[in-house]
Amino acid sequence: MKRLSASELREDLASAVNQVAFGGERIVIRRNRKDVAVLVSMEDLAVLRALEDRADRRAARRAKAEQGENIPWADVKRELGL
């Protein structure tokens, strides 16, 4: 994976975007010699979002199974003082 400092990225942003968008490259952005972000394609972002959504659904199913019975919304609001 390619790494660029923030200043290098500023110097040639158009080239970096083209490498990511059309070349399938992922570029790690560094600041003060530390990796701080990654420039990825929209396709990679879609995959990441799908993975997050899958993990969220799995967690919600587990929480629902652990909870057992449903709690009425009115009870939740009352408990929270809403």
JSON list of N, CA and C in Angstrom, two decimals:
[
{"chain": "A", "resi": 1, "resn": "MET", "atom": "N", "xyz": [0.85, -1.17, 0.00]},
{"chain": "A", "resi": 1, "resn": "MET", "atom": "CA", "xyz": [0.00, 0.00, 0.00]},
{"chain": "A", "resi": 1, "resn": "MET", "atom": "C", "xyz": [0.89, 1.23, 0.00]},
{"chain": "A", "resi": 2, "resn": "LYS", "atom": "N", "xyz": [0.53, 2.17, -0.81]},
{"chain": "A", "resi": 2, "resn": "LYS", "atom": "CA", "xyz": [1.32, 3.39, -0.95]},
{"chain": "A", "resi": 2, "resn": "LYS", "atom": "C", "xyz": [1.07, 4.32, 0.25]},
{"chain": "A", "resi": 3, "resn": "ARG", "atom": "N", "xyz": [2.11, 5.03, 0.67]},
{"chain": "A", "resi": 3, "resn": "ARG", "atom": "CA", "xyz": [2.00, 6.00, 1.76]},
{"chain": "A", "resi": 3, "resn": "ARG", "atom": "C", "xyz": [2.45, 7.36, 1.27]},
{"chain": "A", "resi": 4, "resn": "LEU", "atom": "N", "xyz": [1.69, 8.39, 1.63]},
{"chain": "A", "resi": 4, "resn": "LEU", "atom": "CA", "xyz": [2.06, 9.76, 1.29]},
{"chain": "A", "resi": 4, "resn": "LEU", "atom": "C", "xyz": [1.89, 10.62, 2.53]},
{"chain": "A", "resi": 5, "resn": "SER", "atom": "N", "xyz": [2.78, 11.57, 2.69]},
{"chain": "A", "resi": 5, "resn": "SER", "atom": "CA", "xyz": [2.59, 12.55, 3.76]},
{"chain": "A", "resi": 5, "resn": "SER", "atom": "C", "xyz": [1.47, 13.49, 3.32]},
{"chain": "A", "resi": 6, "resn": "ALA", "atom": "N", "xyz": [0.89, 14.18, 4.27]},
{"chain": "A", "resi": 6, "resn": "ALA", "atom": "CA", "xyz": [-0.17, 15.12, 3.93]},
{"chain": "A", "resi": 6, "resn": "ALA", "atom": "C", "xyz": [0.32, 16.18, 2.96]},
{"chain": "A", "resi": 7, "resn": "SER", "atom": "N", "xyz": [1.56, 16.62, 3.13]},
{"chain": "A", "resi": 7, "resn": "SER", "atom": "CA", "xyz": [2.09, 17.64, 2.22]},
{"chain": "A", "resi": 7, "resn": "SER", "atom": "C", "xyz": [2.29, 17.07, 0.81]},
{"chain": "A", "resi": 8, "resn": "GLU", "atom": "N", "xyz": [2.74, 15.82, 0.71]},
{"chain": "A", "resi": 8, "resn": "GLU", "atom": "CA", "xyz": [2.89, 15.19, -0.61]},
{"chain": "A", "resi": 8, "resn": "GLU", "atom": "C", "xyz": [1.52, 15.04, -1.29]},
{"chain": "A", "resi": 9, "resn": "LEU", "atom": "N", "xyz": [0.52, 14.69, -0.51]},
{"chain": "A", "resi": 9, "resn": "LEU", "atom": "CA", "xyz": [-0.83, 14.55, -1.05]},
{"chain": "A", "resi": 9, "resn": "LEU", "atom": "C", "xyz": [-1.34, 15.88, -1.57]},
{"chain": "A", "resi": 10, "resn": "ARG", "atom": "N", "xyz": [-1.10, 16.96, -0.81]},
{"chain": "A", "resi": 10, "resn": "ARG", "atom": "CA", "xyz": [-1.53, 18.29, -1.26]},
{"chain": "A", "resi": 10, "resn": "ARG", "atom": "C", "xyz": [-0.87, 18.68, -2.58]},
{"chain": "A", "resi": 11, "resn": "GLU", "atom": "N", "xyz": [0.40, 18.30, -2.76]},
{"chain": "A", "resi": 11, "resn": "GLU", "atom": "CA", "xyz": [1.13, 18.67, -3.97]},
{"chain": "A", "resi": 11, "resn": "GLU", "atom": "C", "xyz": [0.54, 18.03, -5.22]},
{"chain": "A", "resi": 12, "resn": "ASP", "atom": "N", "xyz": [0.00, 16.82, -5.09]},
{"chain": "A", "resi": 12, "resn": "ASP", "atom": "CA", "xyz": [-0.49, 16.13, -6.28]},
{"chain": "A", "resi": 12, "resn": "ASP", "atom": "C", "xyz": [-1.76, 15.34, -5.98]},
{"chain": "A", "resi": 13, "resn": "LEU", "atom": "N", "xyz": [-2.75, 16.04, -5.48]},
{"chain": "A", "resi": 13, "resn": "LEU", "atom": "CA", "xyz": [-4.00, 15.40, -5.11]},
{"chain": "A", "resi": 13, "resn": "LEU", "atom": "C", "xyz": [-4.68, 14.75, -6.31]},
{"chain": "A", "resi": 14, "resn": "ALA", "atom": "N", "xyz": [-4.67, 15.41, -7.45]},
{"chain": "A", "resi": 14, "resn": "ALA", "atom": "CA", "xyz": [-5.35, 14.86, -8.63]},
{"chain": "A", "resi": 14, "resn": "ALA", "atom": "C", "xyz": [-4.77, 13.50, -9.01]},
{"chain": "A", "resi": 15, "resn": "SER", "atom": "N", "xyz": [-3.47, 13.37, -8.97]},
{"chain": "A", "resi": 15, "resn": "SER", "atom": "CA", "xyz": [-2.83, 12.09, -9.30]},
{"chain": "A", "resi": 15, "resn": "SER", "atom": "C", "xyz": [-3.21, 11.01, -8.29]},
{"chain": "A", "resi": 16, "resn": "ALA", "atom": "N", "xyz": [-3.21, 11.36, -7.01]},
{"chain": "A", "resi": 16, "resn": "ALA", "atom": "CA", "xyz": [-3.57, 10.40, -5.97]},
{"chain": "A", "resi": 16, "resn": "ALA", "atom": "C", "xyz": [-5.01, 9.93, -6.15]},
{"chain": "A", "resi": 17, "resn": "VAL", "atom": "N", "xyz": [-5.91, 10.86, -6.42]},
{"chain": "A", "resi": 17, "resn": "VAL", "atom": "CA", "xyz": [-7.31, 10.50, -6.62]},
{"chain": "A", "resi": 17, "resn": "VAL", "atom": "C", "xyz": [-7.46, 9.57, -7.83]},
{"chain": "A", "resi": 18, "resn": "ASN", "atom": "N", "xyz": [-6.75, 9.87, -8.91]},
{"chain": "A", "resi": 18, "resn": "ASN", "atom": "CA", "xyz": [-6.81, 9.01, -10.09]},
{"chain": "A", "resi": 18, "resn": "ASN", "atom": "C", "xyz": [-6.27, 7.61, -9.79]},
{"chain": "A", "resi": 19, "resn": "GLN", "atom": "N", "xyz": [-5.19, 7.53, -9.03]},
{"chain": "A", "resi": 19, "resn": "GLN", "atom": "CA", "xyz": [-4.62, 6.22, -8.68]},
{"chain": "A", "resi": 19, "resn": "GLN", "atom": "C", "xyz": [-5.62, 5.40, -7.89]},
{"chain": "A", "resi": 20, "resn": "VAL", "atom": "N", "xyz": [-6.36, 6.06, -7.00]},
{"chain": "A", "resi": 20, "resn": "VAL", "atom": "CA", "xyz": [-7.34, 5.36, -6.17]},
{"chain": "A", "resi": 20, "resn": "VAL", "atom": "C", "xyz": [-8.59, 5.02, -6.99]},
{"chain": "A", "resi": 21, "resn": "ALA", "atom": "N", "xyz": [-9.12, 6.00, -7.69]},
{"chain": "A", "resi": 21, "resn": "ALA", "atom": "CA", "xyz": [-10.39, 5.82, -8.41]},
{"chain": "A", "resi": 21, "resn": "ALA", "atom": "C", "xyz": [-10.26, 4.87, -9.60]},
{"chain": "A", "resi": 22, "resn": "PHE", "atom": "N", "xyz": [-9.16, 4.96, -10.32]},
{"chain": "A", "resi": 22, "resn": "PHE", "atom": "CA", "xyz": [-9.06, 4.19, -11.55]},
{"chain": "A", "resi": 22, "resn": "PHE", "atom": "C", "xyz": [-8.03, 3.08, -11.49]},
{"chain": "A", "resi": 23, "resn": "GLY", "atom": "N", "xyz": [-7.11, 3.16, -10.55]},
{"chain": "A", "resi": 23, "resn": "GLY", "atom": "CA", "xyz": [-6.05, 2.16, -10.48]},
{"chain": "A", "resi": 23, "resn": "GLY", "atom": "C", "xyz": [-6.22, 1.16, -9.35]},
{"chain": "A", "resi": 24, "resn": "GLY", "atom": "N", "xyz": [-7.28, 1.32, -8.55]},
{"chain": "A", "resi": 24, "resn": "GLY", "atom": "CA", "xyz": [-7.53, 0.40, -7.46]},
{"chain": "A", "resi": 24, "resn": "GLY", "atom": "C", "xyz": [-6.55, 0.52, -6.31]},
{"chain": "A", "resi": 25, "resn": "GLU", "atom": "N", "xyz": [-5.78, 1.59, -6.30]},
{"chain": "A", "resi": 25, "resn": "GLU", "atom": "CA", "xyz": [-4.77, 1.81, -5.25]},
{"chain": "A", "resi": 25, "resn": "GLU", "atom": "C", "xyz": [-5.45, 2.27, -3.96]},
{"chain": "A", "resi": 26, "resn": "ARG", "atom": "N", "xyz": [-4.84, 1.97, -2.85]},
{"chain": "A", "resi": 26, "resn": "ARG", "atom": "CA", "xyz": [-5.24, 2.53, -1.55]},
{"chain": "A", "resi": 26, "resn": "ARG", "atom": "C", "xyz": [-4.04, 3.31, -1.05]},
{"chain": "A", "resi": 27, "resn": "ILE", "atom": "N", "xyz": [-4.27, 4.53, -0.60]},
{"chain": "A", "resi": 27, "resn": "ILE", "atom": "CA", "xyz": [-3.16, 5.38, -0.20]},
{"chain": "A", "resi": 27, "resn": "ILE", "atom": "C", "xyz": [-3.31, 5.76, 1.27]},
{"chain": "A", "resi": 28, "resn": "VAL", "atom": "N", "xyz": [-2.30, 5.41, 2.05]},
{"chain": "A", "resi": 28, "resn": "VAL", "atom": "CA", "xyz": [-2.27, 5.77, 3.47]},
{"chain": "A", "resi": 28, "resn": "VAL", "atom": "C", "xyz": [-1.71, 7.19, 3.57]},
{"chain": "A", "resi": 29, "resn": "ILE", "atom": "N", "xyz": [-2.39, 8.02, 4.31]},
{"chain": "A", "resi": 29, "resn": "ILE", "atom": "CA", "xyz": [-1.97, 9.41, 4.50]},
{"chain": "A", "resi": 29, "resn": "ILE", "atom": "C", "xyz": [-1.31, 9.52, 5.86]},
{"chain": "A", "resi": 30, "resn": "ARG", "atom": "N", "xyz": [-0.11, 10.11, 5.86]},
{"chain": "A", "resi": 30, "resn": "ARG", "atom": "CA", "xyz": [0.69, 10.22, 7.09]},
{"chain": "A", "resi": 30, "resn": "ARG", "atom": "C", "xyz": [0.81, 11.68, 7.51]},
{"chain": "A", "resi": 31, "resn": "ARG", "atom": "N", "xyz": [0.84, 11.86, 8.81]},
{"chain": "A", "resi": 31, "resn": "ARG", "atom": "CA", "xyz": [1.10, 13.19, 9.37]},
{"chain": "A", "resi": 31, "resn": "ARG", "atom": "C", "xyz": [2.03, 12.97, 10.55]},
{"chain": "A", "resi": 32, "resn": "ASN", "atom": "N", "xyz": [3.12, 13.72, 10.57]},
{"chain": "A", "resi": 32, "resn": "ASN", "atom": "CA", "xyz": [4.12, 13.59, 11.63]},
{"chain": "A", "resi": 32, "resn": "ASN", "atom": "C", "xyz": [4.58, 12.14, 11.79]},
{"chain": "A", "resi": 33, "resn": "ARG", "atom": "N", "xyz": [4.82, 11.51, 10.65]},
{"chain": "A", "resi": 33, "resn": "ARG", "atom": "CA", "xyz": [5.32, 10.13, 10.58]},
{"chain": "A", "resi": 33, "resn": "ARG", "atom": "C", "xyz": [4.36, 9.08, 11.15]},
{"chain": "A", "resi": 34, "resn": "LYS", "atom": "N", "xyz": [3.08, 9.45, 11.27]},
{"chain": "A", "resi": 34, "resn": "LYS", "atom": "CA", "xyz": [2.07, 8.50, 11.75]},
{"chain": "A", "resi": 34, "resn": "LYS", "atom": "C", "xyz": [0.97, 8.36, 10.70]},
{"chain": "A", "resi": 35, "resn": "ASP", "atom": "N", "xyz": [0.51, 7.14, 10.50]},
{"chain": "A", "resi": 35, "resn": "ASP", "atom": "CA", "xyz": [-0.62, 6.92, 9.60]},
{"chain": "A", "resi": 35, "resn": "ASP", "atom": "C", "xyz": [-1.87, 7.47, 10.26]},
{"chain": "A", "resi": 36, "resn": "VAL", "atom": "N", "xyz": [-2.60, 8.34, 9.52]},
{"chain": "A", "resi": 36, "resn": "VAL", "atom": "CA", "xyz": [-3.77, 8.98, 10.12]},
{"chain": "A", "resi": 36, "resn": "VAL", "atom": "C", "xyz": [-5.07, 8.74, 9.34]},
{"chain": "A", "resi": 37, "resn": "ALA", "atom": "N", "xyz": [-4.95, 8.37, 8.07]},
{"chain": "A", "resi": 37, "resn": "ALA", "atom": "CA", "xyz": [-6.16, 8.18, 7.25]},
{"chain": "A", "resi": 37, "resn": "ALA", "atom": "C", "xyz": [-5.78, 7.36, 6.02]},
{"chain": "A", "resi": 38, "resn": "VAL", "atom": "N", "xyz": [-6.82, 6.94, 5.30]},
{"chain": "A", "resi": 38, "resn": "VAL", "atom": "CA", "xyz": [-6.60, 6.20, 4.07]},
{"chain": "A", "resi": 38, "resn": "VAL", "atom": "C", "xyz": [-7.53, 6.74, 3.00]},
{"chain": "A", "resi": 39, "resn": "LEU", "atom": "N", "xyz": [-6.99, 6.91, 1.82]},
{"chain": "A", "resi": 39, "resn": "LEU", "atom": "CA", "xyz": [-7.77, 7.32, 0.66]},
{"chain": "A", "resi": 39, "resn": "LEU", "atom": "C", "xyz": [-8.13, 6.04, -0.09]},
{"chain": "A", "resi": 40, "resn": "VAL", "atom": "N", "xyz": [-9.45, 5.75, -0.18]},
{"chain": "A", "resi": 40, "resn": "VAL", "atom": "CA", "xyz": [-9.90, 4.52, -0.82]},
{"chain": "A", "resi": 40, "resn": "VAL", "atom": "C", "xyz": [-10.95, 4.85, -1.88]},
{"chain": "A", "resi": 41, "resn": "SER", "atom": "N", "xyz": [-11.17, 3.90, -2.77]},
{"chain": "A", "resi": 41, "resn": "SER", "atom": "CA", "xyz": [-12.17, 4.08, -3.83]},
{"chain": "A", "resi": 41, "resn": "SER", "atom": "C", "xyz": [-13.58, 3.96, -3.26]},
{"chain": "A", "resi": 42, "resn": "MET", "atom": "N", "xyz": [-14.54, 4.40, -4.04]},
{"chain": "A", "resi": 42, "resn": "MET", "atom": "CA", "xyz": [-15.94, 4.26, -3.65]},
{"chain": "A", "resi": 42, "resn": "MET", "atom": "C", "xyz": [-16.32, 2.79, -3.52]},
{"chain": "A", "resi": 43, "resn": "GLU", "atom": "N", "xyz": [-15.73, 1.94, -4.36]},
{"chain": "A", "resi": 43, "resn": "GLU", "atom": "CA", "xyz": [-16.01, 0.50, -4.27]},
{"chain": "A", "resi": 43, "resn": "GLU", "atom": "C", "xyz": [-15.53, -0.05, -2.93]},
{"chain": "A", "resi": 44, "resn": "ASP", "atom": "N", "xyz": [-14.33, 0.35, -2.50]},
{"chain": "A", "resi": 44, "resn": "ASP", "atom": "CA", "xyz": [-13.82, -0.09, -1.20]},
{"chain": "A", "resi": 44, "resn": "ASP", "atom": "C", "xyz": [-14.71, 0.42, -0.07]},
{"chain": "A", "resi": 45, "resn": "LEU", "atom": "N", "xyz": [-15.16, 1.65, -0.18]},
{"chain": "A", "resi": 45, "resn": "LEU", "atom": "CA", "xyz": [-16.05, 2.22, 0.83]},
{"chain": "A", "resi": 45, "resn": "LEU", "atom": "C", "xyz": [-17.35, 1.43, 0.91]},
{"chain": "A", "resi": 46, "resn": "ALA", "atom": "N", "xyz": [-17.90, 1.04, -0.22]},
{"chain": "A", "resi": 46, "resn": "ALA", "atom": "CA", "xyz": [-19.13, 0.26, -0.24]},
{"chain": "A", "resi": 46, "resn": "ALA", "atom": "C", "xyz": [-18.93, -1.08, 0.48]},
{"chain": "A", "resi": 47, "resn": "VAL", "atom": "N", "xyz": [-17.78, -1.71, 0.26]},
{"chain": "A", "resi": 47, "resn": "VAL", "atom": "CA", "xyz": [-17.47, -2.98, 0.94]},
{"chain": "A", "resi": 47, "resn": "VAL", "atom": "C", "xyz": [-17.36, -2.76, 2.44]},
{"chain": "A", "resi": 48, "resn": "LEU", "atom": "N", "xyz": [-16.67, -1.70, 2.86]},
{"chain": "A", "resi": 48, "resn": "LEU", "atom": "CA", "xyz": [-16.54, -1.40, 4.28]},
{"chain": "A", "resi": 48, "resn": "LEU", "atom": "C", "xyz": [-17.90, -1.16, 4.93]},
{"chain": "A", "resi": 49, "resn": "ARG", "atom": "N", "xyz": [-18.74, -0.40, 4.25]},
{"chain": "A", "resi": 49, "resn": "ARG", "atom": "CA", "xyz": [-20.08, -0.14, 4.79]},
{"chain": "A", "resi": 49, "resn": "ARG", "atom": "C", "xyz": [-20.89, -1.42, 4.91]},
{"chain": "A", "resi": 50, "resn": "ALA", "atom": "N", "xyz": [-20.81, -2.28, 3.91]},
{"chain": "A", "resi": 50, "resn": "ALA", "atom": "CA", "xyz": [-21.53, -3.56, 3.96]},
{"chain": "A", "resi": 50, "resn": "ALA", "atom": "C", "xyz": [-21.05, -4.40, 5.13]},
{"chain": "A", "resi": 51, "resn": "LEU", "atom": "N", "xyz": [-19.75, -4.43, 5.35]},
{"chain": "A", "resi": 51, "resn": "LEU", "atom": "CA", "xyz": [-19.20, -5.18, 6.50]},
{"chain": "A", "resi": 51, "resn": "LEU", "atom": "C", "xyz": [-19.69, -4.60, 7.82]},
{"chain": "A", "resi": 52, "resn": "GLU", "atom": "N", "xyz": [-19.70, -3.27, 7.93]},
{"chain": "A", "resi": 52, "resn": "GLU", "atom": "CA", "xyz": [-20.19, -2.63, 9.15]},
{"chain": "A", "resi": 52, "resn": "GLU", "atom": "C", "xyz": [-21.67, -2.94, 9.36]},
{"chain": "A", "resi": 53, "resn": "ASP", "atom": "N", "xyz": [-22.46, -2.87, 8.29]},
{"chain": "A", "resi": 53, "resn": "ASP", "atom": "CA", "xyz": [-23.89, -3.16, 8.39]},
{"chain": "A", "resi": 53, "resn": "ASP", "atom": "C", "xyz": [-24.11, -4.60, 8.85]},
{"chain": "A", "resi": 54, "resn": "ARG", "atom": "N", "xyz": [-23.34, -5.52, 8.30]},
{"chain": "A", "resi": 54, "resn": "ARG", "atom": "CA", "xyz": [-23.47, -6.92, 8.69]},
{"chain": "A", "resi": 54, "resn": "ARG", "atom": "C", "xyz": [-23.14, -7.11, 10.17]},
{"chain": "A", "resi": 55, "resn": "ALA", "atom": "N", "xyz": [-22.07, -6.47, 10.61]},
{"chain": "A", "resi": 55, "resn": "ALA", "atom": "CA", "xyz": [-21.68, -6.56, 12.03]},
{"chain": "A", "resi": 55, "resn": "ALA", "atom": "C", "xyz": [-22.76, -5.93, 12.92]},
{"chain": "A", "resi": 56, "resn": "ASP", "atom": "N", "xyz": [-23.34, -4.81, 12.49]},
{"chain": "A", "resi": 56, "resn": "ASP", "atom": "CA", "xyz": [-24.39, -4.16, 13.27]},
{"chain": "A", "resi": 56, "resn": "ASP", "atom": "C", "xyz": [-25.63, -5.06, 13.37]},
{"chain": "A", "resi": 57, "resn": "ARG", "atom": "N", "xyz": [-26.02, -5.70, 12.25]},
{"chain": "A", "resi": 57, "resn": "ARG", "atom": "CA", "xyz": [-27.18, -6.59, 12.28]},
{"chain": "A", "resi": 57, "resn": "ARG", "atom": "C", "xyz": [-26.92, -7.78, 13.21]},
{"chain": "A", "resi": 58, "resn": "ARG", "atom": "N", "xyz": [-25.72, -8.32, 13.15]},
{"chain": "A", "resi": 58, "resn": "ARG", "atom": "CA", "xyz": [-25.35, -9.45, 14.02]},
{"chain": "A", "resi": 58, "resn": "ARG", "atom": "C", "xyz": [-25.43, -9.03, 15.49]},
{"chain": "A", "resi": 59, "resn": "ALA", "atom": "N", "xyz": [-24.90, -7.86, 15.80]},
{"chain": "A", "resi": 59, "resn": "ALA", "atom": "CA", "xyz": [-24.93, -7.37, 17.18]},
{"chain": "A", "resi": 59, "resn": "ALA", "atom": "C", "xyz": [-26.36, -7.12, 17.65]},
{"chain": "A", "resi": 60, "resn": "ALA", "atom": "N", "xyz": [-27.20, -6.58, 16.76]},
{"chain": "A", "resi": 60, "resn": "ALA", "atom": "CA", "xyz": [-28.60, -6.32, 17.12]},
{"chain": "A", "resi": 60, "resn": "ALA", "atom": "C", "xyz": [-29.34, -7.63, 17.38]},
{"chain": "A", "resi": 61, "resn": "ARG", "atom": "N", "xyz": [-29.09, -8.65, 16.55]},
{"chain": "A", "resi": 61, "resn": "ARG", "atom": "CA", "xyz": [-29.73, -9.95, 16.78]},
{"chain": "A", "resi": 61, "resn": "ARG", "atom": "C", "xyz": [-29.30, -10.56, 18.11]},
{"chain": "A", "resi": 62, "resn": "ARG", "atom": "N", "xyz": [-27.99, -10.44, 18.41]},
{"chain": "A", "resi": 62, "resn": "ARG", "atom": "CA", "xyz": [-27.49, -10.97, 19.70]},
{"chain": "A", "resi": 62, "resn": "ARG", "atom": "C", "xyz": [-28.14, -10.23, 20.87]},
{"chain": "A", "resi": 63, "resn": "ALA", "atom": "N", "xyz": [-28.21, -8.91, 20.77]},
{"chain": "A", "resi": 63, "resn": "ALA", "atom": "CA", "xyz": [-28.80, -8.12, 21.85]},
{"chain": "A", "resi": 63, "resn": "ALA", "atom": "C", "xyz": [-30.27, -8.48, 22.04]},
{"chain": "A", "resi": 64, "resn": "LYS", "atom": "N", "xyz": [-30.97, -8.65, 20.94]},
{"chain": "A", "resi": 64, "resn": "LYS", "atom": "CA", "xyz": [-32.39, -9.00, 21.02]},
{"chain": "A", "resi": 64, "resn": "LYS", "atom": "C", "xyz": [-32.55, -10.38, 21.64]},
{"chain": "A", "resi": 65, "resn": "ALA", "atom": "N", "xyz": [-31.70, -11.33, 21.28]},
{"chain": "A", "resi": 65, "resn": "ALA", "atom": "CA", "xyz": [-31.78, -12.68, 21.83]},
{"chain": "A", "resi": 65, "resn": "ALA", "atom": "C", "xyz": [-31.48, -12.67, 23.33]},
{"chain": "A", "resi": 66, "resn": "GLU", "atom": "N", "xyz": [-30.53, -11.85, 23.74]},
{"chain": "A", "resi": 66, "resn": "GLU", "atom": "CA", "xyz": [-30.17, -11.77, 25.16]},
{"chain": "A", "resi": 66, "resn": "GLU", "atom": "C", "xyz": [-31.27, -11.10, 25.97]},
{"chain": "A", "resi": 67, "resn": "GLN", "atom": "N", "xyz": [-31.95, -10.16, 25.35]},
{"chain": "A", "resi": 67, "resn": "GLN", "atom": "CA", "xyz": [-32.98, -9.41, 26.05]},
{"chain": "A", "resi": 67, "resn": "GLN", "atom": "C", "xyz": [-34.19, -10.29, 26.35]},
{"chain": "A", "resi": 68, "resn": "GLY", "atom": "N", "xyz": [-34.53, -11.16, 25.45]},
{"chain": "A", "resi": 68, "resn": "GLY", "atom": "CA", "xyz": [-35.70, -12.00, 25.65]},
{"chain": "A", "resi": 68, "resn": "GLY", "atom": "C", "xyz": [-36.96, -11.32, 25.20]},
{"chain": "A", "resi": 69, "resn": "GLU", "atom": "N", "xyz": [-37.68, -10.73, 26.12]},
{"chain": "A", "resi": 69, "resn": "GLU", "atom": "CA", "xyz": [-38.96, -10.11, 25.77]},
{"chain": "A", "resi": 69, "resn": "GLU", "atom": "C", "xyz": [-38.76, -8.67, 25.32]},
{"chain": "A", "resi": 70, "resn": "ASN", "atom": "N", "xyz": [-39.73, -8.18, 24.55]},
{"chain": "A", "resi": 70, "resn": "ASN", "atom": "CA", "xyz": [-39.70, -6.79, 24.10]},
{"chain": "A", "resi": 70, "resn": "ASN", "atom": "C", "xyz": [-40.13, -5.87, 25.22]},
{"chain": "A", "resi": 71, "resn": "ILE", "atom": "N", "xyz": [-39.54, -4.69, 25.28]},
{"chain": "A", "resi": 71, "resn": "ILE", "atom": "CA", "xyz": [-39.91, -3.68, 26.26]},
{"chain": "A", "resi": 71, "resn": "ILE", "atom": "C", "xyz": [-40.72, -2.61, 25.53]},
{"chain": "A", "resi": 72, "resn": "PRO", "atom": "N", "xyz": [-41.92, -2.32, 26.01]},
{"chain": "A", "resi": 72, "resn": "PRO", "atom": "CA", "xyz": [-42.74, -1.30, 25.34]},
{"chain": "A", "resi": 72, "resn": "PRO", "atom": "C", "xyz": [-42.03, 0.06, 25.33]},
{"chain": "A", "resi": 73, "resn": "TRP", "atom": "N", "xyz": [-42.21, 0.79, 24.23]},
{"chain": "A", "resi": 73, "resn": "TRP", "atom": "CA", "xyz": [-41.57, 2.09, 24.05]},
{"chain": "A", "resi": 73, "resn": "TRP", "atom": "C", "xyz": [-41.96, 3.05, 25.17]},
{"chain": "A", "resi": 74, "resn": "ALA", "atom": "N", "xyz": [-43.20, 2.99, 25.62]},
{"chain": "A", "resi": 74, "resn": "ALA", "atom": "CA", "xyz": [-43.64, 3.88, 26.71]},
{"chain": "A", "resi": 74, "resn": "ALA", "atom": "C", "xyz": [-42.84, 3.62, 27.97]},
{"chain": "A", "resi": 75, "resn": "ASP", "atom": "N", "xyz": [-42.52, 2.35, 28.24]},
{"chain": "A", "resi": 75, "resn": "ASP", "atom": "CA", "xyz": [-41.71, 2.02, 29.43]},
{"chain": "A", "resi": 75, "resn": "ASP", "atom": "C", "xyz": [-40.29, 2.57, 29.31]},
{"chain": "A", "resi": 76, "resn": "VAL", "atom": "N", "xyz": [-39.73, 2.48, 28.11]},
{"chain": "A", "resi": 76, "resn": "VAL", "atom": "CA", "xyz": [-38.38, 3.00, 27.87]},
{"chain": "A", "resi": 76, "resn": "VAL", "atom": "C", "xyz": [-38.36, 4.51, 28.10]},
{"chain": "A", "resi": 77, "resn": "LYS", "atom": "N", "xyz": [-39.35, 5.21, 27.53]},
{"chain": "A", "resi": 77, "resn": "LYS", "atom": "CA", "xyz": [-39.42, 6.66, 27.71]},
{"chain": "A", "resi": 77, "resn": "LYS", "atom": "C", "xyz": [-39.58, 7.03, 29.17]},
{"chain": "A", "resi": 78, "resn": "ARG", "atom": "N", "xyz": [-40.40, 6.28, 29.89]},
{"chain": "A", "resi": 78, "resn": "ARG", "atom": "CA", "xyz": [-40.63, 6.56, 31.30]},
{"chain": "A", "resi": 78, "resn": "ARG", "atom": "C", "xyz": [-39.33, 6.37, 32.10]},
{"chain": "A", "resi": 79, "resn": "GLU", "atom": "N", "xyz": [-38.60, 5.29, 31.81]},
{"chain": "A", "resi": 79, "resn": "GLU", "atom": "CA", "xyz": [-37.34, 5.04, 32.49]},
{"chain": "A", "resi": 79, "resn": "GLU", "atom": "C", "xyz": [-36.32, 6.14, 32.24]},
{"chain": "A", "resi": 80, "resn": "LEU", "atom": "N", "xyz": [-36.33, 6.69, 31.03]},
{"chain": "A", "resi": 80, "resn": "LEU", "atom": "CA", "xyz": [-35.38, 7.74, 30.67]},
{"chain": "A", "resi": 80, "resn": "LEU", "atom": "C", "xyz": [-35.88, 9.14, 31.02]},
{"chain": "A", "resi": 81, "resn": "GLY", "atom": "N", "xyz": [-37.10, 9.21, 31.52]},
{"chain": "A", "resi": 81, "resn": "GLY", "atom": "CA", "xyz": [-37.65, 10.52, 31.89]},
{"chain": "A", "resi": 81, "resn": "GLY", "atom": "C", "xyz": [-38.02, 11.37, 30.70]},
{"chain": "A", "resi": 82, "resn": "LEU", "atom": "N", "xyz": [-38.45, 10.73, 29.64]},
{"chain": "A", "resi": 82, "resn": "LEU", "atom": "CA", "xyz": [-38.83, 11.47, 28.43]},
{"chain": "A", "resi": 82, "resn": "LEU", "atom": "C", "xyz": [-40.33, 11.66, 28.33]}
]
